[in-house]
Amino acid sequence: MTALSEPDAPTQPIPVASASLERASRGDQIFRGVLTLGAVTIPVLLGFLVFELWMGSRLAIDKFGLGFITESTWDPVAEVFGAFPLIFGTLLSSVVALAIAVPLSLGVAIYLVEFAPKSIRQPVAFLIGLLAAIPSVVYGLWGIFVLIPILRASVFPFLRDSLGFLPLFQGPIYGPSMLAAGIILAIMIMPYVMSVSREVLLAVPNTQREAALALGATRWEAVITTVVPYARSGIAGAVILGLGRALGETMAVTMLIGNRHEIAASLFAPGYTMAAAIANEFSEAVGDMHLSALAYVAFLLFVLTVLVNAGARLLIWRVARGSGAGSAAL
Amino acid sequence: MSATVRPRAPFFTGPRATLTPRPPAATAGQRGSPAVDVRDFDFFYGSQQVLKHLSFTIERKSVTAIIGPSGCGKSTFLRSINRLNDLIPSARYQGDILVEGSSVYAPSTDVVGLRQRVGMVFQRPNPFPRSIFDNVAYGPGLNRLVPKRDLPDLVERCLRQAALWDEVKDRLDEPGTGLSGGQQQRLCIARALGNQPELLLMDEPCSALDPIATQKVEELIFELKREYTIIIVTHNMQQAARVSDYTGFFDRGELIEFDGTERIFTTPAHERTEAYITGRFG
């Protein structure tokens, strides 16, 4: 008999227990409500931001449409605006930064994970991480007073003499230029690319290294043929993360890039980026159309960086699924 | 590198024999000069001695099982033979090990060349995240053992030797990590064979496999014995009894007993060996 009645047991209400459960859950509910409110605020703010950018740029969107992206004229007096030089400058300065920063930070990461003596691994990683804490205006000042004089006096002339057959390294040397901005960007994104690559390399299982070594690979061959390929999608994520930062960086770039609405083949020529243009012109913009065009630029920049960051998360999530170490890096 | 490097065993290219496990060879013995000669070998991690005065020899083309309780130095011994312990900064050693007559620890030893001649299979299958073909071709490609156009033949031969060919011949370009655990482990064996090694070290190769996959790998060890000298570390005493000709019992870094497998498992000379194989400790 008892066996038969047992299945009904769970449906029987147990008043005392449920009362105490309710009391406990009231605190839970308040707590949950507060947290939910906090969690909801973020997406709402984001949505509001997009909405504001969209509303602010309505005037420009209505007048120029998608042609805004491909048009090169930027004439606040005639109220004709096109963002192509800005988009071009943003992308080019970021590509220059990546070209310099990626090999450097990947090399440092590989060195720190695979070759460096144990005692210097942590300190060096920490010091490079500190680079990320320096305000970008400080980088900008350093660029103006230290980097540009060096570039103008020796690096640029050297590049022009040795690689001058490339259109990239031709033309007059001013100092403030696409290349100067790219170099400062490279220094600024290096800590991010380095530390994420380092985390991803650390997440490569030791058995992979041992497998390669046991097959007669040297340390170097094991790293190049096994460890780096194993970590490649995580490293790609690190690179895209760096790209995302380079695209949006404003202050240091504004101080070093020269701020000219022009497209030049030479890296010695000044240029402009989306972020720099917004920062420079927003306070001085008088016409509504000018303001609206700047908001439109901001909207495009927002879309660009969101796409880049989403790509980075996706890549890192893919590589970190097994280990969890890659996602911890973000 | 000194003295006699014996010519490599020719690759097995004939028709495959049926995989019927024979009982451990009781008559195993006088089958040639030692493949591995351990000479008063000590090994330390820092100040802790993990291998003590090891001295024994291992027959060519035989399977030698190393058994013993956890932490007795079995794996350390195996990794001393291909110097994988070099990666540990505090590791020190005394004495020497000779593989096919040439010293493992002489200052002039080319460690990369040594590891090429001594293949290793690990506890957990660790294929590279690249294609099945590239996994097997990794060693020979890296060490340029054969011209590039001969790689497909070599890969096929190794996969056949590892009894994996029929299962993967139609998907050689698929990632090796997509195979089942047992297949991955046989792929790792094929990868080790790719270097055409003189000696094959197996560090608990079946501990991560299910019984059927284990049986396949054990049959494979039987087959490979015809071509290779094999040293296998195992926690599984039935496995040691099944696959090996010789068994060495390690305890606390010492070699307690080394003899024909049948003797070890029927009439062990040492009390501790008997206690261990009958399950009284370890």
mmCIF file of N, CA, C and O in Angstrom, chain A residues 118 207-208 210-219 221-222 225-226 229-230 232, chain B residues 79 82 84 87 112 115 118 120 122 126-130 138 142-143 191-192 195:
data_model
loop_
_atom_site.group_PDB
_atom_site.id
_atom_site.type_symbol
_atom_site.label_atom_id
_atom_site.label_comp_id
_atom_site.label_asym_id
_atom_site.label_seq_id
_atom_site.Cartn_x
_atom_site.Cartn_y
_atom_site.Cartn_z
ATOM 1 N N LYS A 118 61.583 31.848 -16.514
ATOM 2 C CA LYS A 118 60.380 31.963 -15.682
ATOM 3 C C LYS A 118 60.312 33.288 -14.930
ATOM 4 O O LYS A 118 59.257 33.901 -14.809
ATOM 5 N N THR A 207 50.470 18.886 -24.091
ATOM 6 C CA THR A 207 50.638 17.643 -24.845
ATOM 7 C C THR A 207 50.921 17.916 -26.317
ATOM 8 O O THR A 207 51.560 17.117 -26.983
ATOM 9 N N GLN A 208 50.440 19.064 -26.803
ATOM 10 C CA GLN A 208 50.719 19.415 -28.197
ATOM 11 C C GLN A 208 52.204 19.703 -28.394
ATOM 12 O O GLN A 208 52.816 19.277 -29.359
ATOM 13 N N GLU A 210 54.613 18.631 -26.474
ATOM 14 C CA GLU A 210 55.365 17.386 -26.282
ATOM 15 C C GLU A 210 55.271 16.500 -27.508
ATOM 16 O O GLU A 210 56.257 15.865 -27.889
ATOM 17 N N ALA A 211 54.085 16.451 -28.114
ATOM 18 C CA ALA A 211 53.928 15.622 -29.307
ATOM 19 C C ALA A 211 54.908 16.070 -30.382
ATOM 20 O O ALA A 211 55.586 15.250 -31.007
ATOM 21 N N ALA A 212 54.990 17.380 -30.588
ATOM 22 C CA ALA A 212 55.884 17.894 -31.638
ATOM 23 C C ALA A 212 57.343 17.621 -31.282
ATOM 24 O O ALA A 212 58.127 17.160 -32.126
ATOM 25 N N LEU A 213 57.708 17.881 -30.028
ATOM 26 C CA LEU A 213 59.098 17.664 -29.625
ATOM 27 C C LEU A 213 59.474 16.189 -29.737
ATOM 28 O O LEU A 213 60.560 15.846 -30.202
ATOM 29 N N ALA A 214 58.538 15.310 -29.331
ATOM 30 C CA ALA A 214 58.829 13.881 -29.365
ATOM 31 C C ALA A 214 58.985 13.379 -30.785
ATOM 32 O O ALA A 214 59.542 12.323 -31.021
ATOM 33 N N LEU A 215 58.465 14.140 -31.750
ATOM 34 C CA LEU A 215 58.614 13.738 -33.146
ATOM 35 C C LEU A 215 59.880 14.324 -33.764
ATOM 36 O O LEU A 215 60.091 14.221 -34.964
ATOM 37 N N GLY A 216 60.689 14.961 -32.958
ATOM 38 C CA GLY A 216 61.957 15.460 -33.478
ATOM 39 C C GLY A 216 61.890 16.907 -33.941
ATOM 40 O O GLY A 216 62.684 17.324 -34.771
ATOM 41 N N ALA A 217 60.922 17.666 -33.424
ATOM 42 C CA ALA A 217 60.885 19.089 -33.735
ATOM 43 C C ALA A 217 61.779 19.835 -32.749
ATOM 44 O O ALA A 217 61.893 19.434 -31.589
ATOM 45 N N THR A 218 62.417 20.906 -33.196
ATOM 46 C CA THR A 218 63.119 21.767 -32.255
ATOM 47 C C THR A 218 62.078 22.615 -31.537
ATOM 48 O O THR A 218 60.909 22.644 -31.933
ATOM 49 N N ARG A 219 62.499 23.319 -30.483
ATOM 50 C CA ARG A 219 61.559 24.175 -29.758
ATOM 51 C C ARG A 219 60.878 25.147 -30.717
ATOM 52 O O ARG A 219 59.671 25.364 -30.685
ATOM 53 N N GLU A 221 60.552 24.919 -34.021
ATOM 54 C CA GLU A 221 59.645 24.249 -34.959
ATOM 55 C C GLU A 221 58.347 23.860 -34.265
ATOM 56 O O GLU A 221 57.263 23.951 -34.855
ATOM 57 N N ALA A 222 58.458 23.424 -33.018
ATOM 58 C CA ALA A 222 57.243 23.058 -32.274
ATOM 59 C C ALA A 222 56.323 24.271 -32.144
ATOM 60 O O ALA A 222 55.106 24.166 -32.299
ATOM 61 N N THR A 225 55.060 25.238 -35.935
ATOM 62 C CA THR A 225 54.216 24.276 -36.640
ATOM 63 C C THR A 225 53.061 23.766 -35.795
ATOM 64 O O THR A 225 52.115 23.206 -36.325
ATOM 65 N N THR A 226 53.136 23.924 -34.493
ATOM 66 C CA THR A 226 52.116 23.311 -33.643
ATOM 67 C C THR A 226 51.402 24.309 -32.742
ATOM 68 O O THR A 226 50.189 24.437 -32.787
ATOM 69 N N PRO A 229 49.703 27.412 -34.810
ATOM 70 C CA PRO A 229 48.499 26.985 -35.542
ATOM 71 C C PRO A 229 47.367 26.566 -34.621
ATOM 72 O O PRO A 229 46.201 26.842 -34.896
ATOM 73 N N TYR A 230 47.706 25.923 -33.505
ATOM 74 C CA TYR A 230 46.660 25.512 -32.561
ATOM 75 C C TYR A 230 45.918 26.730 -32.035
ATOM 76 O O TYR A 230 44.710 26.689 -31.804
ATOM 77 N N ARG A 232 45.579 29.645 -33.565
ATOM 78 C CA ARG A 232 45.450 30.670 -34.595
ATOM 79 C C ARG A 232 44.150 31.445 -34.537
ATOM 80 O O ARG A 232 44.146 32.655 -34.737
ATOM 81 N N ARG B 79 60.320 9.058 -20.205
ATOM 82 C CA ARG B 79 60.667 10.358 -20.756
ATOM 83 C C ARG B 79 62.158 10.642 -20.668
ATOM 84 O O ARG B 79 62.640 11.602 -21.266
ATOM 85 N N ASN B 82 63.765 9.532 -24.257
ATOM 86 C CA ASN B 82 63.802 10.478 -25.381
ATOM 87 C C ASN B 82 64.059 11.910 -24.904
ATOM 88 O O ASN B 82 63.847 12.863 -25.637
ATOM 89 N N LEU B 84 62.584 13.926 -22.989
ATOM 90 C CA LEU B 84 61.490 14.884 -22.905
ATOM 91 C C LEU B 84 61.511 15.581 -21.547
ATOM 92 O O LEU B 84 60.903 16.622 -21.359
ATOM 93 N N LEU B 87 62.708 19.438 -20.622
ATOM 94 C CA LEU B 87 61.883 20.643 -20.544
ATOM 95 C C LEU B 87 61.739 21.126 -19.111
ATOM 96 O O LEU B 87 61.401 22.280 -18.875
ATOM 97 N N VAL B 112 67.401 16.311 -31.047
ATOM 98 C CA VAL B 112 66.363 16.255 -32.074
ATOM 99 C C VAL B 112 66.463 14.953 -32.862
ATOM 100 O O VAL B 112 65.455 14.281 -33.122
ATOM 101 N N ARG B 115 65.167 12.047 -30.736
ATOM 102 C CA ARG B 115 63.706 11.961 -30.637
ATOM 103 C C ARG B 115 63.098 11.467 -31.942
ATOM 104 O O ARG B 115 61.988 10.943 -31.960
ATOM 105 N N VAL B 118 63.397 7.744 -31.629
ATOM 106 C CA VAL B 118 62.624 7.167 -30.532
ATOM 107 C C VAL B 118 61.223 7.767 -30.561
ATOM 108 O O VAL B 118 61.029 8.910 -30.188
ATOM 109 N N MET B 120 57.192 8.294 -29.575
ATOM 110 C CA MET B 120 56.490 8.261 -28.296
ATOM 111 C C MET B 120 54.988 8.400 -28.509
ATOM 112 O O MET B 120 54.532 9.203 -29.311
ATOM 113 N N PHE B 122 51.492 9.047 -26.234
ATOM 114 C CA PHE B 122 51.196 9.623 -24.929
ATOM 115 C C PHE B 122 49.938 9.033 -24.316
ATOM 116 O O PHE B 122 49.180 8.313 -24.955
ATOM 117 N N ASN B 126 46.847 12.835 -28.589
ATOM 118 C CA ASN B 126 47.079 14.262 -28.817
ATOM 119 C C ASN B 126 47.392 14.562 -30.273
ATOM 120 O O ASN B 126 48.457 15.071 -30.593
ATOM 121 N N PRO B 127 46.445 14.219 -31.169
ATOM 122 C CA PRO B 127 46.692 14.554 -32.576
ATOM 123 C C PRO B 127 46.753 16.064 -32.756
ATOM 124 O O PRO B 127 46.164 16.806 -31.981
ATOM 125 N N PHE B 128 47.493 16.492 -33.753
ATOM 126 C CA PHE B 128 47.515 17.921 -34.084
ATOM 127 C C PHE B 128 46.194 18.292 -34.742
ATOM 128 O O PHE B 128 45.611 17.479 -35.449
ATOM 129 N N PRO B 129 45.738 19.529 -34.545
ATOM 130 C CA PRO B 129 44.483 19.929 -35.201
ATOM 131 C C PRO B 129 44.696 20.198 -36.683
ATOM 132 O O PRO B 129 44.435 21.283 -37.177
ATOM 133 N N ARG B 130 45.243 19.222 -37.383
ATOM 134 C CA ARG B 130 45.380 19.338 -38.829
ATOM 135 C C ARG B 130 44.916 18.026 -39.427
ATOM 136 O O ARG B 130 44.438 17.164 -38.706
ATOM 137 N N TYR B 138 53.838 14.702 -40.435
ATOM 138 C CA TYR B 138 54.511 15.767 -39.682
ATOM 139 C C TYR B 138 55.983 15.461 -39.439
ATOM 140 O O TYR B 138 56.860 16.254 -39.789
ATOM 141 N N LEU B 142 59.036 17.223 -41.367
ATOM 142 C CA LEU B 142 59.886 18.099 -40.574
ATOM 143 C C LEU B 142 61.350 17.696 -40.704
ATOM 144 O O LEU B 142 62.242 18.535 -40.864
ATOM 145 N N ASN B 143 61.585 16.401 -40.619
ATOM 146 C CA ASN B 143 62.962 15.920 -40.613
ATOM 147 C C ASN B 143 63.457 15.567 -42.016
ATOM 148 O O ASN B 143 64.550 15.041 -42.170
ATOM 149 N N ARG B 191 51.543 8.353 -36.399
ATOM 150 C CA ARG B 191 52.372 9.552 -36.469
ATOM 151 C C ARG B 191 53.774 9.272 -35.936
ATOM 152 O O ARG B 191 54.770 9.713 -36.513
ATOM 153 N N ALA B 192 53.832 8.500 -34.838
ATOM 154 C CA ALA B 192 55.142 8.146 -34.296
ATOM 155 C C ALA B 192 55.903 7.250 -35.271
ATOM 156 O O ALA B 192 57.122 7.367 -35.415
ATOM 157 N N ASN B 195 58.223 8.644 -38.414
ATOM 158 C CA ASN B 195 59.659 8.920 -38.336
ATOM 159 C C ASN B 195 60.506 7.671 -38.518
ATOM 160 O O ASN B 195 61.729 7.748 -38.454
#
